Amino acid sequence: MSHNILLTKKTRSANGEVYLTGSKSECNRALIIEALSNGKVRVENISDAADAVTLNGILKAGTGSSNADSELKTQDLRLVNIGPAGTAMRFLTAYFTLQDEEVVLTGSERMKQRPIGILVDALRELGAQIDYEENEGYPPIRVKGNIKQATNSITIKGDISSQYITALLLIAAKLPLGLELHIEGELTSRPYVEMTLAMLQQAGIRHRWNDNVISIARQEFKQTILPVEPDWSAASYWYAIAALADEADLFLHGLTQYSLQGDSVITELMANFGITSQFRDGGVHLVKEAKPVTRKIFDLKECPDLAQTIIVVCAALNHEATFTGLETLKIKETDRIKALQNELGKMGVKLIEKGQTYKLDCSEKFIPKRIFINTYDDHRMAMAFAPLALLIPEVEIEDAKVVEKSYPAFWTDLEKVGFIVEL
């Protein structure tokens, strides 16, 4: 049973050093590449985020070690339960089409509401045998391995989830005929696709990307080590803390200026709030400077995982900005738009939806003495709202364990920089 957590902060300053876990996004890609490489690729700095731990356990179980929590085996059918790990669901759906076994992939109740039909349709078109166990278009699904490839050319929509595209690209080099992937329409979260291709390239897999077509021929992985960088998504919460503090001097170890992670754009986004990023001494130094916020429109299409962080910071600072590129937020761990509207409403702030744009209205905003934040089983809701403890005397957050999905040490790290954390 998980408990709520109470955050308080005696001063509006934030000073200290933080060591971040490995990037969940990078780690999940690296683990699939490692599993497909027949021992040629080794992953370094595996993330301790719950999603990565789950995926690693499932992949290792397939090579002879056991992982009783995530799977059961009955005769020749393997039941794999990935819990709330959305990335693992997408990546494993494609991965298991290549394996010499039949599996049923299932997850949490929320996972059973998260669509997977577009990926399944694409894999079926390639020749995979995949069936739905309950509801059409949603997990759980039954995947029969040893794909008999029917074609190497398929089309997939680019504006739904980049994870569908990544799942296909990760297996492309092992498909008998390779893959020619046509992306239809605008590509959402492009940096995540670029990350996938860059990591495949590190492991020896060449690709061509012309206009909206990505081509990967059948080829072998090379002997290599894939190091996982610290997580820029996790870093975003420290940028938010710096933005809401009167005075901030924070050092985040291990982050570099040139990152595969699209969420490293947080350095540019937070420059709007007076946060300078100085890369030196093996990390990034965050310094707060007094600066009026002037940027009115934030397009978050390529970094949707930063949306909650940026929106909460703007609300806290009474900055009535407009946001675009939030289309994928409704199919994440929760409907993040609705969750943001509910929780911001507890301090009188409205997030108004008009078509595909969203505008903050802070005209009725107030600072309560105490606020209770529902997390909706979403790690990013907990961490995006935690910095409010710099402004609100008591911030109670539902379900302390929810952060384990991507940043297990978050509450401990808050204590290191002067937050009082009570279970």
Tab-separated table of C-alpha atoms in Angstrom:
chain	number	residue	atom	x	y	z
A	1	MET	CA	0.000	0.000	0.000
A	2	SER	CA	1.348	3.386	-0.968
A	3	HIS	CA	1.080	6.457	1.238
A	4	ASN	CA	0.622	10.106	0.378
A	5	ILE	CA	3.543	12.465	0.844
A	6	LEU	CA	3.613	15.937	2.416
A	7	LEU	CA	6.081	18.530	1.125
A	8	THR	CA	7.050	21.741	2.893
A	9	LYS	CA	9.896	24.211	2.302
A	10	LYS	CA	11.016	26.772	4.883
A	11	THR	CA	12.792	29.037	2.397
A	12	ARG	CA	12.261	29.876	-1.259
A	13	SER	CA	15.812	28.921	-2.197
A	14	ALA	CA	17.111	25.707	-3.766
A	15	ASN	CA	20.773	24.788	-3.555
A	16	GLY	CA	22.557	21.477	-3.935
A	17	GLU	CA	23.764	18.636	-6.159
A	18	VAL	CA	21.705	15.851	-7.730
A	19	TYR	CA	22.658	12.560	-9.389
A	20	LEU	CA	19.919	11.567	-11.826
A	21	THR	CA	18.965	8.032	-12.849
A	22	GLY	CA	19.588	6.827	-16.402
A	23	SER	CA	17.156	7.945	-19.077
A	24	LYS	CA	14.110	5.681	-19.228
A	25	SER	CA	13.641	6.465	-22.921
A	26	GLU	CA	17.231	5.630	-23.839
A	27	CYS	CA	17.387	2.611	-21.571
A	28	ASN	CA	14.250	0.953	-22.962
A	29	ARG	CA	15.559	1.304	-26.521
A	30	ALA	CA	18.997	0.051	-25.518
A	31	LEU	CA	17.560	-3.022	-23.766
A	32	ILE	CA	15.598	-4.056	-26.874
A	33	ILE	CA	18.682	-3.530	-29.065
A	34	GLU	CA	20.748	-5.610	-26.618
A	35	ALA	CA	18.172	-8.418	-26.662
A	36	LEU	CA	18.079	-8.474	-30.479
A	37	SER	CA	21.870	-8.375	-30.896
A	38	ASN	CA	22.631	-11.980	-29.863
A	39	GLY	CA	25.110	-10.848	-27.239
A	40	LYS	CA	26.946	-8.272	-29.355
A	41	VAL	CA	25.526	-5.182	-27.607
A	42	ARG	CA	25.853	-4.471	-23.895
A	43	VAL	CA	23.978	-1.712	-22.044
A	44	GLU	CA	25.748	0.418	-19.434
A	45	ASN	CA	24.096	2.526	-16.697
A	46	ILE	CA	20.740	0.721	-16.813
A	47	SER	CA	18.063	2.992	-15.368
A	48	ASP	CA	16.486	2.096	-12.024
A	49	ALA	CA	13.148	3.486	-13.250
A	50	ALA	CA	10.439	0.864	-12.715
A	51	ASP	CA	9.571	0.724	-16.429
A	52	ALA	CA	13.167	-0.089	-17.375
A	53	VAL	CA	13.497	-2.642	-14.557
A	54	THR	CA	10.289	-4.332	-15.763
A	55	LEU	CA	11.417	-4.451	-19.389
A	56	ASN	CA	14.883	-5.724	-18.471
A	57	GLY	CA	13.371	-8.486	-16.330
A	58	ILE	CA	11.052	-9.657	-19.113
A	59	LEU	CA	13.832	-9.699	-21.704
A	60	LYS	CA	16.214	-11.547	-19.374
A	61	ALA	CA	13.472	-14.075	-18.531
A	62	GLY	CA	13.294	-14.915	-22.213
A	63	THR	CA	16.960	-15.940	-22.121
A	64	GLY	CA	16.635	-18.423	-19.292
A	65	SER	CA	16.637	-16.357	-16.083
A	66	SER	CA	13.385	-16.047	-14.188
A	67	ASN	CA	11.173	-13.100	-13.375
A	68	ALA	CA	8.221	-14.474	-11.470
A	69	ASP	CA	6.526	-11.119	-10.955
A	70	SER	CA	6.215	-10.272	-14.629
A	71	GLU	CA	5.361	-13.575	-16.243
A	72	LEU	CA	3.776	-16.996	-15.981
A	73	LYS	CA	4.366	-19.904	-18.337
A	74	THR	CA	1.712	-22.465	-19.134
A	75	GLN	CA	2.766	-25.149	-21.637
A	76	ASP	CA	4.039	-23.225	-24.674
A	77	LEU	CA	2.232	-19.958	-23.909
A	78	ARG	CA	3.964	-17.225	-21.943
A	79	LEU	CA	1.888	-14.582	-20.142
A	80	VAL	CA	3.821	-11.326	-19.792
A	81	ASN	CA	2.377	-8.628	-17.521
A	82	ILE	CA	4.096	-5.270	-18.015
A	83	GLY	CA	1.935	-3.413	-15.467
A	84	PRO	CA	1.710	0.307	-16.321
A	85	ALA	CA	4.822	0.370	-18.595
A	86	GLY	CA	3.483	1.822	-21.861
A	87	THR	CA	6.823	1.918	-23.662
A	88	ALA	CA	7.446	-1.725	-22.803
A	89	MET	CA	4.021	-2.674	-24.200
A	90	ARG	CA	4.723	-1.017	-27.560
A	91	PHE	CA	8.326	-2.221	-27.883
A	92	LEU	CA	7.578	-5.807	-26.789
A	93	THR	CA	4.628	-6.101	-29.173
A	94	ALA	CA	7.070	-5.699	-32.058
A	95	TYR	CA	9.923	-7.601	-30.370
A	96	PHE	CA	7.907	-10.767	-29.774
A	97	THR	CA	6.956	-11.061	-33.453
A	98	LEU	CA	10.591	-12.102	-34.024
A	99	GLN	CA	10.867	-14.571	-31.153
A	100	ASP	CA	10.394	-18.325	-31.289
A	101	GLU	CA	7.434	-18.386	-28.915
A	102	GLU	CA	3.832	-17.362	-28.376
A	103	VAL	CA	3.044	-14.768	-25.704
A	104	VAL	CA	0.084	-12.895	-24.281
A	105	LEU	CA	1.044	-9.317	-23.411
A	106	THR	CA	-1.093	-7.674	-20.755
A	107	GLY	CA	-0.812	-4.875	-18.211
A	108	SER	CA	-2.606	-2.700	-15.680
A	109	GLU	CA	-6.238	-1.626	-16.080
A	110	ARG	CA	-5.072	1.708	-17.491
A	111	MET	CA	-2.821	-0.139	-19.964
A	112	LYS	CA	-5.896	-1.973	-21.232
A	113	GLN	CA	-7.382	1.439	-22.111
A	114	ARG	CA	-4.327	2.667	-24.030
A	115	PRO	CA	-4.648	2.091	-27.783
A	116	ILE	CA	-2.251	-0.160	-29.654
A	117	GLY	CA	-4.251	-0.807	-32.826
A	118	ILE	CA	-2.102	1.315	-35.152
A	119	LEU	CA	1.028	-0.657	-34.232
A	120	VAL	CA	-0.762	-4.011	-34.416
A	121	ASP	CA	-2.183	-3.147	-37.862
A	122	ALA	CA	1.299	-2.244	-39.110
A	123	LEU	CA	2.825	-5.463	-37.762
A	124	ARG	CA	-0.007	-7.541	-39.238
A	125	GLU	CA	0.619	-5.909	-42.597
A	126	LEU	CA	4.256	-7.008	-42.317
A	127	GLY	CA	3.024	-10.550	-41.730
A	128	ALA	CA	2.833	-10.868	-37.938
A	129	GLN	CA	0.161	-12.947	-36.217
A	130	ILE	CA	-1.371	-10.853	-33.445
A	131	ASP	CA	-4.831	-11.263	-31.879
A	132	TYR	CA	-6.745	-9.250	-29.307
A	133	GLU	CA	-7.690	-11.144	-26.160
A	134	GLU	CA	-10.397	-8.729	-24.947
A	135	ASN	CA	-11.161	-5.455	-26.745
A	136	GLU	CA	-10.297	-4.735	-30.381
A	137	GLY	CA	-7.445	-2.228	-30.613
A	138	TYR	CA	-6.309	-2.569	-26.967
A	139	PRO	CA	-4.205	-4.897	-24.805
A	140	PRO	CA	-4.082	-7.693	-23.844
A	141	ILE	CA	-2.812	-9.128	-27.109
A	142	ARG	CA	-1.578	-12.556	-28.217
A	143	VAL	CA	1.592	-12.476	-30.328
A	144	LYS	CA	2.818	-15.527	-32.259
A	145	GLY	CA	6.513	-15.263	-33.063
A	146	ASN	CA	8.566	-16.257	-36.101
A	147	ILE	CA	7.045	-13.633	-38.390
A	148	LYS	CA	6.588	-14.726	-42.024
A	149	GLN	CA	7.247	-11.353	-43.627
A	150	ALA	CA	4.794	-10.510	-46.426
A	151	THR	CA	6.109	-7.049	-47.350
A	152	ASN	CA	8.845	-4.652	-46.339
A	153	SER	CA	6.883	-1.454	-47.106
A	154	ILE	CA	4.230	-0.137	-44.722
A	155	THR	CA	2.645	3.209	-43.843
A	156	ILE	CA	1.972	4.484	-40.317
A	157	LYS	CA	0.484	7.721	-39.019
A	158	GLY	CA	3.061	10.093	-37.604
A	159	ASP	CA	0.847	12.150	-35.298
A	160	ILE	CA	-0.286	9.511	-32.790
A	161	SER	CA	2.718	8.141	-30.868
A	162	SER	CA	6.383	8.030	-31.816
A	163	GLN	CA	6.640	4.810	-29.778
A	164	TYR	CA	4.779	2.918	-32.522
A	165	ILE	CA	7.372	4.090	-35.049
A	166	THR	CA	10.267	3.304	-32.715
A	167	ALA	CA	8.915	-0.208	-32.026
A	168	LEU	CA	9.010	-0.924	-35.771
A	169	LEU	CA	12.435	0.645	-36.316
A	170	LEU	CA	13.982	-1.350	-33.458
A	171	ILE	CA	13.124	-4.675	-35.116
A	172	ALA	CA	13.687	-3.546	-38.724
A	173	ALA	CA	17.243	-4.851	-39.154
A	174	LYS	CA	16.202	-8.325	-37.958
A	175	LEU	CA	13.209	-8.595	-40.319
A	176	PRO	CA	13.940	-11.011	-43.219
A	177	LEU	CA	13.208	-8.284	-45.793
A	178	GLY	CA	14.173	-5.225	-43.753
A	179	LEU	CA	11.752	-2.305	-43.532
A	180	GLU	CA	10.672	0.709	-45.554
A	181	LEU	CA	8.531	2.819	-43.212
A	182	HIS	CA	6.368	5.558	-44.723
A	183	ILE	CA	5.271	8.162	-42.160
A	184	GLU	CA	1.892	9.645	-42.995
A	185	GLY	CA	1.263	13.282	-42.026
A	186	GLU	CA	3.184	15.310	-39.470
A	187	LEU	CA	5.590	13.461	-37.194
A	188	THR	CA	4.908	14.037	-33.486
A	189	SER	CA	7.827	13.734	-31.039
A	190	ARG	CA	10.412	13.645	-33.848
A	191	PRO	CA	13.387	13.770	-31.401
A	192	TYR	CA	12.338	10.375	-30.013
A	193	VAL	CA	12.535	8.831	-33.494
A	194	GLU	CA	15.912	10.510	-34.037
A	195	MET	CA	17.081	9.070	-30.706
A	196	THR	CA	16.077	5.563	-31.817
A	197	LEU	CA	17.944	5.849	-35.117
A	198	ALA	CA	21.040	7.307	-33.436
A	199	MET	CA	21.166	4.434	-30.937
A	200	LEU	CA	20.687	1.855	-33.704
A	201	GLN	CA	23.528	3.538	-35.572
A	202	GLN	CA	25.766	3.258	-32.497
A	203	ALA	CA	25.019	-0.482	-32.594
A	204	GLY	CA	25.982	-0.726	-36.277
A	205	ILE	CA	22.548	-0.453	-37.925
A	206	ARG	CA	22.502	1.911	-40.920
A	207	HIS	CA	19.396	3.699	-42.167
A	208	ARG	CA	18.218	6.143	-44.829
A	209	TRP	CA	15.673	8.868	-44.096
A	210	ASN	CA	14.386	10.626	-47.185
A	211	ASP	CA	11.395	12.955	-46.789
A	212	ASN	CA	8.820	10.845	-44.932
A	213	VAL	CA	10.395	7.417	-45.611
A	214	ILE	CA	12.807	5.645	-43.239
A	215	SER	CA	14.538	2.578	-44.727
A	216	ILE	CA	16.527	-0.043	-42.825
A	217	ALA	CA	17.897	-3.090	-44.662
A	218	ARG	CA	18.349	-6.463	-42.986
A	219	GLN	CA	21.768	-6.347	-41.304
A	220	GLU	CA	23.692	-7.476	-38.260
A	221	PHE	CA	24.472	-5.576	-35.072
A	222	LYS	CA	28.118	-4.883	-34.253
A	223	GLN	CA	29.984	-5.459	-31.014
A	224	THR	CA	29.425	-2.315	-28.949
A	225	ILE	CA	28.563	-0.806	-25.578
A	226	LEU	CA	25.505	1.446	-25.368
A	227	PRO	CA	25.882	3.881	-22.437
A	228	VAL	CA	22.625	5.325	-21.090
A	229	GLU	CA	22.742	9.053	-20.311
A	230	PRO	CA	21.141	10.573	-17.199
A	231	ASP	CA	17.478	11.413	-17.703
A	232	TRP	CA	16.687	14.878	-19.071
A	233	SER	CA	12.977	14.342	-18.308
A	234	ALA	CA	13.935	13.950	-14.641
A	235	ALA	CA	16.135	17.056	-14.926
A	236	SER	CA	13.087	19.083	-15.963
A	237	TYR	CA	11.683	19.029	-12.411
A	238	TRP	CA	14.893	20.638	-11.124
A	239	TYR	CA	14.557	23.341	-13.740
A	240	ALA	CA	10.991	23.900	-12.489
A	241	ILE	CA	12.252	24.180	-8.905
A	242	ALA	CA	14.849	26.722	-10.022
A	243	ALA	CA	12.170	28.689	-11.893
A	244	LEU	CA	9.874	28.906	-8.840
A	245	ALA	CA	12.628	29.641	-6.312
A	246	ASP	CA	13.668	33.180	-5.403
A	247	GLU	CA	17.264	31.989	-5.499
A	248	ALA	CA	18.626	28.764	-7.018
A	249	ASP	CA	22.050	27.190	-7.416
A	250	LEU	CA	21.700	23.557	-8.511
A	251	PHE	CA	24.173	21.123	-10.089
A	252	LEU	CA	22.908	18.081	-12.019
A	253	HIS	CA	25.668	15.499	-12.535
A	254	GLY	CA	26.306	13.670	-15.793
A	255	LEU	CA	24.215	15.740	-18.201
A	256	THR	CA	25.871	16.955	-21.400
A	257	GLN	CA	25.050	19.741	-23.819
A	258	TYR	CA	24.746	17.370	-26.780
A	259	SER	CA	22.158	14.729	-25.913
A	260	LEU	CA	20.134	12.171	-27.860
A	261	GLN	CA	17.150	13.026	-25.659
A	262	GLY	CA	14.599	15.460	-27.044
A	263	ASP	CA	13.751	16.592	-23.509
A	264	SER	CA	17.152	18.299	-23.302
A	265	VAL	CA	15.250	21.181	-24.948
A	266	ILE	CA	14.254	22.026	-21.354
A	267	THR	CA	17.427	24.176	-21.279
A	268	GLU	CA	15.958	26.427	-23.993
A	269	LEU	CA	12.431	26.402	-22.589
A	270	MET	CA	13.573	27.329	-19.091
A	271	ALA	CA	15.815	30.124	-20.360
A	272	ASN	CA	12.480	31.939	-20.774
A	273	PHE	CA	12.126	31.808	-16.990
A	274	GLY	CA	15.604	33.135	-16.224
A	275	ILE	CA	17.355	29.797	-15.757
A	276	THR	CA	20.825	29.631	-17.310
A	277	SER	CA	22.439	26.243	-18.007
A	278	GLN	CA	26.209	26.161	-17.625
A	279	PHE	CA	27.770	22.879	-18.777
A	280	ARG	CA	30.981	22.231	-16.848
A	281	ASP	CA	32.631	19.880	-14.345
A	282	GLY	CA	30.803	16.848	-15.739
A	283	GLY	CA	27.261	18.168	-15.484
A	284	VAL	CA	25.021	21.207	-15.765
A	285	HIS	CA	24.891	24.114	-13.327
A	286	LEU	CA	21.484	25.843	-13.033
A	287	VAL	CA	21.500	29.466	-11.990
A	288	LYS	CA	18.435	31.658	-11.486
A	289	GLU	CA	18.468	35.217	-12.811
A	290	ALA	CA	15.673	37.744	-12.369
A	291	LYS	CA	13.945	37.992	-15.725
A	292	PRO	CA	10.378	38.804	-16.810
A	293	VAL	CA	8.716	35.970	-18.747
A	294	THR	CA	7.733	37.241	-22.177
A	295	ARG	CA	7.204	34.144	-24.303
A	296	LYS	CA	3.488	33.712	-24.977
A	297	ILE	CA	3.325	30.470	-26.987
A	298	PHE	CA	4.990	27.147	-26.149
A	299	ASP	CA	4.880	24.449	-28.845
A	300	LEU	CA	5.494	21.166	-27.005
A	301	LYS	CA	4.849	18.807	-29.929
A	302	GLU	CA	8.405	17.462	-29.861
A	303	CYS	CA	8.668	17.199	-26.055
A	304	PRO	CA	5.209	16.224	-24.708
A	305	ASP	CA	6.697	14.750	-21.507
A	306	LEU	CA	7.703	18.289	-20.497
A	307	ALA	CA	4.177	19.653	-20.876
A	308	GLN	CA	3.034	19.213	-17.269
A	309	THR	CA	6.259	20.760	-15.965
A	310	ILE	CA	6.048	23.851	-18.188
A	311	ILE	CA	2.302	24.363	-17.691
A	312	VAL	CA	2.532	24.145	-13.880
A	313	VAL	CA	5.477	26.586	-13.821
A	314	CYS	CA	3.552	29.086	-15.969
A	315	ALA	CA	0.476	28.745	-13.730
A	316	ALA	CA	2.565	29.244	-10.574
A	317	LEU	CA	4.116	32.401	-12.040
A	318	ASN	CA	0.764	33.822	-13.251
A	319	HIS	CA	2.001	33.613	-16.831
A	320	GLU	CA	-1.017	33.198	-19.090
A	321	ALA	CA	0.721	31.358	-21.919
A	322	THR	CA	-0.776	29.351	-24.778
A	323	PHE	CA	0.333	25.765	-25.465
A	324	THR	CA	0.240	23.669	-28.620
A	325	GLY	CA	1.420	20.155	-29.514
A	326	LEU	CA	-0.407	18.444	-26.643
A	327	GLU	CA	-2.356	15.938	-28.778
A	328	THR	CA	-0.706	12.822	-27.298
A	329	LEU	CA	-1.312	13.829	-23.677
A	330	LYS	CA	-4.772	12.272	-23.599
A	331	ILE	CA	-3.442	8.740	-24.193
A	332	LYS	CA	-0.599	8.753	-21.667
A	333	GLU	CA	-0.594	7.173	-18.170
A	334	THR	CA	-3.757	9.193	-17.641
A	335	ASP	CA	-5.593	11.845	-19.662
A	336	ARG	CA	-3.015	14.465	-18.744
A	337	ILE	CA	-5.087	17.377	-20.045
A	338	LYS	CA	-8.012	16.536	-17.783
A	339	ALA	CA	-5.656	15.829	-14.868
A	340	LEU	CA	-3.945	19.217	-15.279
A	341	GLN	CA	-7.307	20.992	-15.483
A	342	ASN	CA	-8.496	19.298	-12.283
A	343	GLU	CA	-5.387	19.989	-10.210
A	344	LEU	CA	-4.707	23.537	-11.427
A	345	GLY	CA	-8.338	24.270	-10.602
A	346	LYS	CA	-7.489	23.712	-6.928
A	347	MET	CA	-5.575	27.014	-7.030
A	348	GLY	CA	-8.112	28.812	-9.211
A	349	VAL	CA	-6.249	28.384	-12.518
A	350	LYS	CA	-8.042	27.288	-15.674
A	351	LEU	CA	-6.471	25.448	-18.634
A	352	ILE	CA	-8.874	26.227	-21.449
A	353	GLU	CA	-9.014	23.967	-24.502
A	354	LYS	CA	-9.778	25.530	-27.880
A	355	GLY	CA	-9.331	23.032	-30.672
A	356	GLN	CA	-5.682	22.020	-30.511
A	357	THR	CA	-4.515	24.971	-28.418
A	358	TYR	CA	-4.660	25.385	-24.661
A	359	LYS	CA	-4.533	28.660	-22.751
A	360	LEU	CA	-3.929	29.356	-19.080
A	361	ASP	CA	-6.309	31.722	-17.305
A	362	CYS	CA	-4.806	32.861	-13.994
A	363	SER	CA	-7.333	35.658	-13.327
A	364	GLU	CA	-8.835	33.822	-10.319
A	365	LYS	CA	-5.634	32.240	-9.055
A	366	PHE	CA	-4.978	32.080	-5.320
A	367	ILE	CA	-2.302	30.519	-3.118
A	368	PRO	CA	-3.940	28.096	-0.645
A	369	LYS	CA	-2.341	27.255	2.706
A	370	ARG	CA	-2.510	23.585	1.764
A	371	ILE	CA	-3.178	21.750	-1.486
A	372	PHE	CA	-3.841	18.077	-2.192
A	373	ILE	CA	-2.658	16.848	-5.596
A	374	ASN	CA	-4.209	13.746	-7.134
A	375	THR	CA	-1.724	11.865	-9.321
A	376	TYR	CA	-4.023	9.582	-11.367
A	377	ASP	CA	-1.328	6.844	-11.297
A	378	ASP	CA	0.872	9.241	-13.308
A	379	HIS	CA	4.463	9.798	-12.145
A	380	ARG	CA	4.735	13.093	-14.029
A	381	MET	CA	1.724	14.591	-12.230
A	382	ALA	CA	3.453	14.031	-8.869
A	383	MET	CA	6.786	15.492	-9.939
A	384	ALA	CA	5.411	18.420	-11.959
A	385	PHE	CA	3.354	19.663	-8.997
A	386	ALA	CA	5.964	19.006	-6.273
A	387	PRO	CA	7.830	22.309	-6.931
A	388	LEU	CA	4.695	24.179	-5.785
A	389	ALA	CA	5.961	23.587	-2.227
A	390	LEU	CA	8.173	26.635	-2.842
A	391	LEU	CA	4.986	28.752	-2.978
A	392	ILE	CA	2.325	26.831	-1.050
A	393	PRO	CA	3.040	26.126	2.643
A	394	GLU	CA	1.871	22.484	2.499
A	395	VAL	CA	1.659	20.348	-0.638
A	396	GLU	CA	0.244	16.860	-0.140
A	397	ILE	CA	0.723	14.501	-3.069
A	398	GLU	CA	-1.210	11.285	-3.532
A	399	ASP	CA	0.655	7.961	-3.772
A	400	ALA	CA	4.347	8.500	-3.021
A	401	LYS	CA	5.344	5.362	-4.938
A	402	VAL	CA	4.027	6.636	-8.261
A	403	VAL	CA	7.408	8.273	-9.025
A	404	GLU	CA	9.097	4.865	-9.137
A	405	LYS	CA	7.995	4.538	-12.758
A	406	SER	CA	10.728	6.931	-13.920
A	407	TYR	CA	12.554	8.546	-10.952
A	408	PRO	CA	12.556	6.385	-7.789
A	409	ALA	CA	14.916	8.686	-5.846
A	410	PHE	CA	12.868	11.857	-6.450
A	411	TRP	CA	11.639	12.386	-2.869
A	412	THR	CA	15.100	11.614	-1.422
A	413	ASP	CA	16.686	14.079	-3.831
A	414	LEU	CA	14.189	16.777	-2.789
A	415	GLU	CA	15.295	16.321	0.813
A	416	LYS	CA	18.910	16.852	-0.239
A	417	VAL	CA	18.109	20.379	-1.425
A	418	GLY	CA	16.117	21.415	1.627
A	419	PHE	CA	12.556	20.196	1.094
A	420	ILE	CA	10.927	18.583	4.116
A	421	VAL	CA	9.373	15.302	2.979
A	422	GLU	CA	6.947	13.478	5.252
A	423	LEU	CA	5.161	10.223	4.537
